[in-house]
Short mmCIF file of N, CA and C in Angstrom, two decimals:
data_model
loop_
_atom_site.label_atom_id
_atom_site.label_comp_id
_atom_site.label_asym_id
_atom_site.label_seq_id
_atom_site.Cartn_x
_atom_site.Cartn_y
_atom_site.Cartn_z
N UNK A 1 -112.42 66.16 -75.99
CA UNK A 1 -111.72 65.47 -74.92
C UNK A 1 -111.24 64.12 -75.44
N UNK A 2 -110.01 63.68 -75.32
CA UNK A 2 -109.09 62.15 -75.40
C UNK A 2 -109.85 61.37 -74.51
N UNK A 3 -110.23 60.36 -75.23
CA UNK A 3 -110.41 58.84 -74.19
C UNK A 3 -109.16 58.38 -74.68
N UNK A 4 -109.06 57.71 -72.91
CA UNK A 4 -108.08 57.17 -72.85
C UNK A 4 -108.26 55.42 -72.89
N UNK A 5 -108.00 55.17 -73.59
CA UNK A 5 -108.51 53.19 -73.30
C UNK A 5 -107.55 52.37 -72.56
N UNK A 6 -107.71 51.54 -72.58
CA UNK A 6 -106.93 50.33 -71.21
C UNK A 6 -105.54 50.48 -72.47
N UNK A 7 -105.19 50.41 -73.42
CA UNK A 7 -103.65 50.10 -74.09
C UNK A 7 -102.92 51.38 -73.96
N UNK A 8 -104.19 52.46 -74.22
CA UNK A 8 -103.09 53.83 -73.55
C UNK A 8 -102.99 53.87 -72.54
N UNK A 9 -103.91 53.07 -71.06
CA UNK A 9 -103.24 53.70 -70.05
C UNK A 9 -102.05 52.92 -69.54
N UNK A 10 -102.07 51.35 -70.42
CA UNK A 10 -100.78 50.75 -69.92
C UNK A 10 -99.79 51.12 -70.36
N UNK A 11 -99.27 52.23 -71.43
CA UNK A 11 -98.45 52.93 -72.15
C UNK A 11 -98.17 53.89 -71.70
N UNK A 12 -99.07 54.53 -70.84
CA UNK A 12 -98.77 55.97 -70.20
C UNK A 12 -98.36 55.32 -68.78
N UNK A 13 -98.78 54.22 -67.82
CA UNK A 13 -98.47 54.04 -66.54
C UNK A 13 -97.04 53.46 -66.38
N UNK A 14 -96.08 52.51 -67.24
CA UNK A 14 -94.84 52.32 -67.25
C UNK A 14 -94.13 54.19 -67.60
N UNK A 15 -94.49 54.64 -67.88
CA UNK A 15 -93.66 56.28 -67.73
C UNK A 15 -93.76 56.61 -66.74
N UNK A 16 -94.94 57.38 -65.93
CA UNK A 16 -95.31 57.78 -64.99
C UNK A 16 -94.50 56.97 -63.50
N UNK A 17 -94.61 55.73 -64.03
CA UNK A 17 -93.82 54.73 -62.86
C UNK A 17 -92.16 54.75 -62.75
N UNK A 18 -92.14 55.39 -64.10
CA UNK A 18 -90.76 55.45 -64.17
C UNK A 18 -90.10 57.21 -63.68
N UNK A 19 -91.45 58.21 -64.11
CA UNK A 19 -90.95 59.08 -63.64
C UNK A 19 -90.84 58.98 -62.31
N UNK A 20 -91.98 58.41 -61.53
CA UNK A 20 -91.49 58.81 -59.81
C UNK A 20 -90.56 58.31 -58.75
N UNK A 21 -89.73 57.65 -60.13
CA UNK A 21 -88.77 56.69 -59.55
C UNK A 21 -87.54 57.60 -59.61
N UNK A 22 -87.69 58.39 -60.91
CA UNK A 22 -86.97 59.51 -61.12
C UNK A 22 -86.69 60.55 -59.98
N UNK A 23 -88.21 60.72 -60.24
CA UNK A 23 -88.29 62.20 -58.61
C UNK A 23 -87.85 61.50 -57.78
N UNK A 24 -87.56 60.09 -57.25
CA UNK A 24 -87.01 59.71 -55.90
C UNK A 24 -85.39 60.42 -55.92
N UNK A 25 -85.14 60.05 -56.72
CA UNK A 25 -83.92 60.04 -56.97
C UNK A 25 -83.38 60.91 -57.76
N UNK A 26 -83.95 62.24 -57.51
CA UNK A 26 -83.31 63.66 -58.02
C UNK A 26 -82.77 63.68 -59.42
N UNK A 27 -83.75 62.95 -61.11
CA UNK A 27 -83.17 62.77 -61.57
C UNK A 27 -84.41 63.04 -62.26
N UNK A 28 -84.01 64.70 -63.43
CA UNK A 28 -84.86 65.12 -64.19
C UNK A 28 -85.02 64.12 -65.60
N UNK A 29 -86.61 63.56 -65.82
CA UNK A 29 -86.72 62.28 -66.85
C UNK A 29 -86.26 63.32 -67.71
N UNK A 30 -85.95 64.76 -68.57
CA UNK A 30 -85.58 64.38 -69.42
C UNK A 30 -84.19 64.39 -69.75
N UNK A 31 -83.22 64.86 -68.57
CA UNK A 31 -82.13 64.39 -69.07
C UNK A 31 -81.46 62.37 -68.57
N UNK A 32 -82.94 62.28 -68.04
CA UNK A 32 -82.36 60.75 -68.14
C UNK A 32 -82.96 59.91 -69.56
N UNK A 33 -84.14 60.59 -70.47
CA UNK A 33 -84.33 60.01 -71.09
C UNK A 33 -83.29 60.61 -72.71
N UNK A 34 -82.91 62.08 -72.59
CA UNK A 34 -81.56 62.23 -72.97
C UNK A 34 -80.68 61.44 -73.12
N UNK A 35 -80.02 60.84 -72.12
CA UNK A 35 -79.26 60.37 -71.40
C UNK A 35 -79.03 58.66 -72.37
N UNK A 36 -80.39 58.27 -72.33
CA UNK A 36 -80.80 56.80 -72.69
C UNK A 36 -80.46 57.00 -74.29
N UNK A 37 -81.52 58.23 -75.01
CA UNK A 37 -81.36 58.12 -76.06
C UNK A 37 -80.11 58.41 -77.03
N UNK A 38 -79.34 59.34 -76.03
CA UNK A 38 -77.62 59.74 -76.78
C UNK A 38 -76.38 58.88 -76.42
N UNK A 39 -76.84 58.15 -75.93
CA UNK A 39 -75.34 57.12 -75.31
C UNK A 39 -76.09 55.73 -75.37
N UNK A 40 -77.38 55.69 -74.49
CA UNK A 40 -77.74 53.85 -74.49
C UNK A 40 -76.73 53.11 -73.05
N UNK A 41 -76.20 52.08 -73.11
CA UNK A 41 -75.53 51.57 -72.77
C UNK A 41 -76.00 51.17 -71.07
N UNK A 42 -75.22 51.63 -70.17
CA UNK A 42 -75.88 51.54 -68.63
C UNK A 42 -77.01 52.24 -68.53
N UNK A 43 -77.28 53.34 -69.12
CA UNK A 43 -78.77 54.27 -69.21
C UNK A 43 -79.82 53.10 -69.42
N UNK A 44 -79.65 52.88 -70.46
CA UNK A 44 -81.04 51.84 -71.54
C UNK A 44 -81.06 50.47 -70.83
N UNK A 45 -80.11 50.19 -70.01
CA UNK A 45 -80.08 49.27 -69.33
C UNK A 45 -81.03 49.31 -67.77
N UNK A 46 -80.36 50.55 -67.22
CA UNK A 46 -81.05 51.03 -66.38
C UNK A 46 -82.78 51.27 -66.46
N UNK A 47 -83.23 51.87 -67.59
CA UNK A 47 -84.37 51.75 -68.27
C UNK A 47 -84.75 50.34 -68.29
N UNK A 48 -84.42 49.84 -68.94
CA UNK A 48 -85.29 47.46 -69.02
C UNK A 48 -85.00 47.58 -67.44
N UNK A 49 -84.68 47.63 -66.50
CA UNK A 49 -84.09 47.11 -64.88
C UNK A 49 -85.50 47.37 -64.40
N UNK A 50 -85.99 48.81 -64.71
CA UNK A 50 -87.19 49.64 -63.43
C UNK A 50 -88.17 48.77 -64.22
N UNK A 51 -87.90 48.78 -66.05
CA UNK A 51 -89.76 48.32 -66.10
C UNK A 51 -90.07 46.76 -65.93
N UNK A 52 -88.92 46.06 -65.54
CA UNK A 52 -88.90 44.76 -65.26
C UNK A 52 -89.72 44.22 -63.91
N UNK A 53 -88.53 45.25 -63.18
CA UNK A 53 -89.12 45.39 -61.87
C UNK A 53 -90.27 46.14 -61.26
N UNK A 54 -91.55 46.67 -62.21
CA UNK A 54 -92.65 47.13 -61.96
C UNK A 54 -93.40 45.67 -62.46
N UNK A 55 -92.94 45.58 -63.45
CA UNK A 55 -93.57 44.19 -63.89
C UNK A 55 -93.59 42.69 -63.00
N UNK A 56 -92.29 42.49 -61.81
CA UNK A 56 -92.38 42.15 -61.12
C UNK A 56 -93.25 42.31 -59.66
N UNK A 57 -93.29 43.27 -59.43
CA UNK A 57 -94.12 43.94 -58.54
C UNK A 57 -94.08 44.69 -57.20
N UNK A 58 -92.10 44.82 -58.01
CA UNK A 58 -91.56 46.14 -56.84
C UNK A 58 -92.38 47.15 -56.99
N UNK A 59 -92.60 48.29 -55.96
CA UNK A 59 -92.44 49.34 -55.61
C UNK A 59 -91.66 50.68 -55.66
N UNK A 60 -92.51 51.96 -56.34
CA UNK A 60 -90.85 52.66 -56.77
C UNK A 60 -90.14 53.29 -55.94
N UNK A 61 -90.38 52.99 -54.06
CA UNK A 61 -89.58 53.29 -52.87
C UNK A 61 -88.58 51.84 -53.64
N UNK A 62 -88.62 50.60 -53.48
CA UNK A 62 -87.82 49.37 -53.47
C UNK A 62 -86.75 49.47 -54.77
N UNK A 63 -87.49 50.02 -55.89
CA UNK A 63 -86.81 50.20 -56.93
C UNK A 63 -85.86 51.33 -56.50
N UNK A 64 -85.97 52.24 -56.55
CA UNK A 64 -85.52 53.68 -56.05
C UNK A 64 -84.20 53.34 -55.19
N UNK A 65 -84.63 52.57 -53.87
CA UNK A 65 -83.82 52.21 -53.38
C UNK A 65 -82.83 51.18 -53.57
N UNK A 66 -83.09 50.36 -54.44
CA UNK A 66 -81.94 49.15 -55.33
C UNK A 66 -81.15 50.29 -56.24
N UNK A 67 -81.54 51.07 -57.30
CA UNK A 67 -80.76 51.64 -58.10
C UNK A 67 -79.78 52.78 -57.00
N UNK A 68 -80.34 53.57 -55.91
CA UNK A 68 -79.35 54.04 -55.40
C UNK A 68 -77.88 53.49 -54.39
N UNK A 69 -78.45 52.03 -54.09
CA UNK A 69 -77.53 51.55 -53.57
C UNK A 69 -76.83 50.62 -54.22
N UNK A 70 -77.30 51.07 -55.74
CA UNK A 70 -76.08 50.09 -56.65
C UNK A 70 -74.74 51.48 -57.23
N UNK A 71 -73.82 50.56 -57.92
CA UNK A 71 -72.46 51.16 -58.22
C UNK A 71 -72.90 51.98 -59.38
N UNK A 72 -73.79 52.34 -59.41
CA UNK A 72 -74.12 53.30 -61.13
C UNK A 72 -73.88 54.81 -60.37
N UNK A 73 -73.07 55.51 -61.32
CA UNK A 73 -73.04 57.48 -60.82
C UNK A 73 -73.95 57.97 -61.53
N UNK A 74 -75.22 57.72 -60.47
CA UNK A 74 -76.59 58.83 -61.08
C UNK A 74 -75.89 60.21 -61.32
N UNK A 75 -74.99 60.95 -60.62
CA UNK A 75 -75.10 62.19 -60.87
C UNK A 75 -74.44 62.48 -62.65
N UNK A 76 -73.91 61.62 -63.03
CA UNK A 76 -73.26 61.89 -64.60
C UNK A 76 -74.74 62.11 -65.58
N UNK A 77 -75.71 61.66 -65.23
CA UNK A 77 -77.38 61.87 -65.92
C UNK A 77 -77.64 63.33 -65.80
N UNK A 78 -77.33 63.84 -64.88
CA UNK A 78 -77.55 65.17 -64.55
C UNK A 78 -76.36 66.08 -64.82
N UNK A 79 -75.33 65.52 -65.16
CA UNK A 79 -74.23 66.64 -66.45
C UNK A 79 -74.18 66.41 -67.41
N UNK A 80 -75.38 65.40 -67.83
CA UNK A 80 -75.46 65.01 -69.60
C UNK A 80 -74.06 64.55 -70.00
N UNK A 81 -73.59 63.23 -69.00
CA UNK A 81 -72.63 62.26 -69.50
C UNK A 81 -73.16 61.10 -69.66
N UNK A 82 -72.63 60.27 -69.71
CA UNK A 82 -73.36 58.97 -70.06
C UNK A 82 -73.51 57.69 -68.95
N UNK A 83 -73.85 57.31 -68.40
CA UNK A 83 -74.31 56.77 -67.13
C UNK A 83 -73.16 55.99 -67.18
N UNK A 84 -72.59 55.74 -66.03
CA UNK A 84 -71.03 54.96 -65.57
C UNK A 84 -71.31 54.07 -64.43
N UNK A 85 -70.51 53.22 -64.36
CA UNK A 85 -70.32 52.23 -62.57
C UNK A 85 -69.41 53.23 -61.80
N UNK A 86 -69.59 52.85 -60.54
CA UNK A 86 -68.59 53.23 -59.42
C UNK A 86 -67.63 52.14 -59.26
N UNK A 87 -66.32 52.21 -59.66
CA UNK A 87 -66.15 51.09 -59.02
C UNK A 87 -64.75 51.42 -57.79
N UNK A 88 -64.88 50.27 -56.70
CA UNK A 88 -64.29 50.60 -55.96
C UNK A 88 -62.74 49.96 -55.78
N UNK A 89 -61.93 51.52 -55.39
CA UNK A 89 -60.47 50.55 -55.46
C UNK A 89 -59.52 49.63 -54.69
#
């Protein structure tokens, strides 16, 4: 059996925090971590945003809910494009 010590579990709990931020928001981690690692850009950005804001001491309803009511098209993560703004005309 793995022991787990206090540096793995702070290594494993920024994922986990990040996945259920994911499941809020209908967004399978691995094509968002796909996503991060084949393009970067608004993805990897998006990535530093959530673990900032766990580190701050949002919530991943508060988080969840900031990234969906910002201009980013979650759904391009989920056709394996590269994360984009909305912008409006």
């Amino acid at each position: 059996m793995k022991t787990i010590s206090k540096s793995n579990l702070e290594e494993i709990q920024p994922k986990i925090f990040e996945q259920e931020i994911l499941k809020i928001l209908s967004i399978h981690p691995w094509h968002f971590n796909s996503c991060v690692n084949k393009y970067g850009g608004y993805a990897l950005l998006l990535k530093n945003w959530i673990h900032e804001c766990r580190k701050e001491g949002h919530t991943i309803y508060e988080i969840a809910q900031m990234i969906h009511n910002s201009p980013l098209l979650l759904d391009s993560i989920k056709k394996g494009k590269p994360l984009a703004l909305r912008f409006s005309a």
